[in-house]
XYZ file of C-alpha atoms in Angstrom:
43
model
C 0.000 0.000 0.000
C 1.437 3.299 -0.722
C 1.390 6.837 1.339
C -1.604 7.941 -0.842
C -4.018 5.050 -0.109
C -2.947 4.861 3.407
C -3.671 8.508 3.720
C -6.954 8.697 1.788
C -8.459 5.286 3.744
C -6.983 7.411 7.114
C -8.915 9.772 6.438
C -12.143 8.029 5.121
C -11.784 6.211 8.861
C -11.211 9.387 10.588
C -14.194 10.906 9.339
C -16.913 7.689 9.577
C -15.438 7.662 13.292
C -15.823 11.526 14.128
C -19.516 11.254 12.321
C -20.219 8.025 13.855
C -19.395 9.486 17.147
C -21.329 12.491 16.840
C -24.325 11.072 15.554
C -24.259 8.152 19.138
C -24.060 11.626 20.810
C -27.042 12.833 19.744
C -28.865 10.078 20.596
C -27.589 10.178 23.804
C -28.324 13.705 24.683
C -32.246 12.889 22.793
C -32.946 9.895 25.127
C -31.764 12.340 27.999
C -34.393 14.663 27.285
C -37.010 12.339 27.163
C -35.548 10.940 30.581
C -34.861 14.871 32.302
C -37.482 17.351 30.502
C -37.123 20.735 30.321
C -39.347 22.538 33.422
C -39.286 26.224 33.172
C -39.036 28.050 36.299
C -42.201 29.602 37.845
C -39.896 32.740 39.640
């Protein structure tokens, strides 16, 4: 394999991961706010 495949599937991983990452996240932070709703403050 030579530096530019290497460096293009590097990248190709890098980005699925940071995307992949992100995206468990925001599922995360959704079932959160089904578990902790938002009460607004009666003061």
């Amino acid at each position: 394999m030579d530096n530019w495949t290497f460096g293009i599937s590097m990248i190709v991983v890098g980005m699925g991961g940071t995307l992949l990452t992100l995206w468990i996240l925001s599922l995360i932070m959704g079932v959160l706010k089904k578990v902790f709703p938002y009460k607004e403050d009666k003061n």
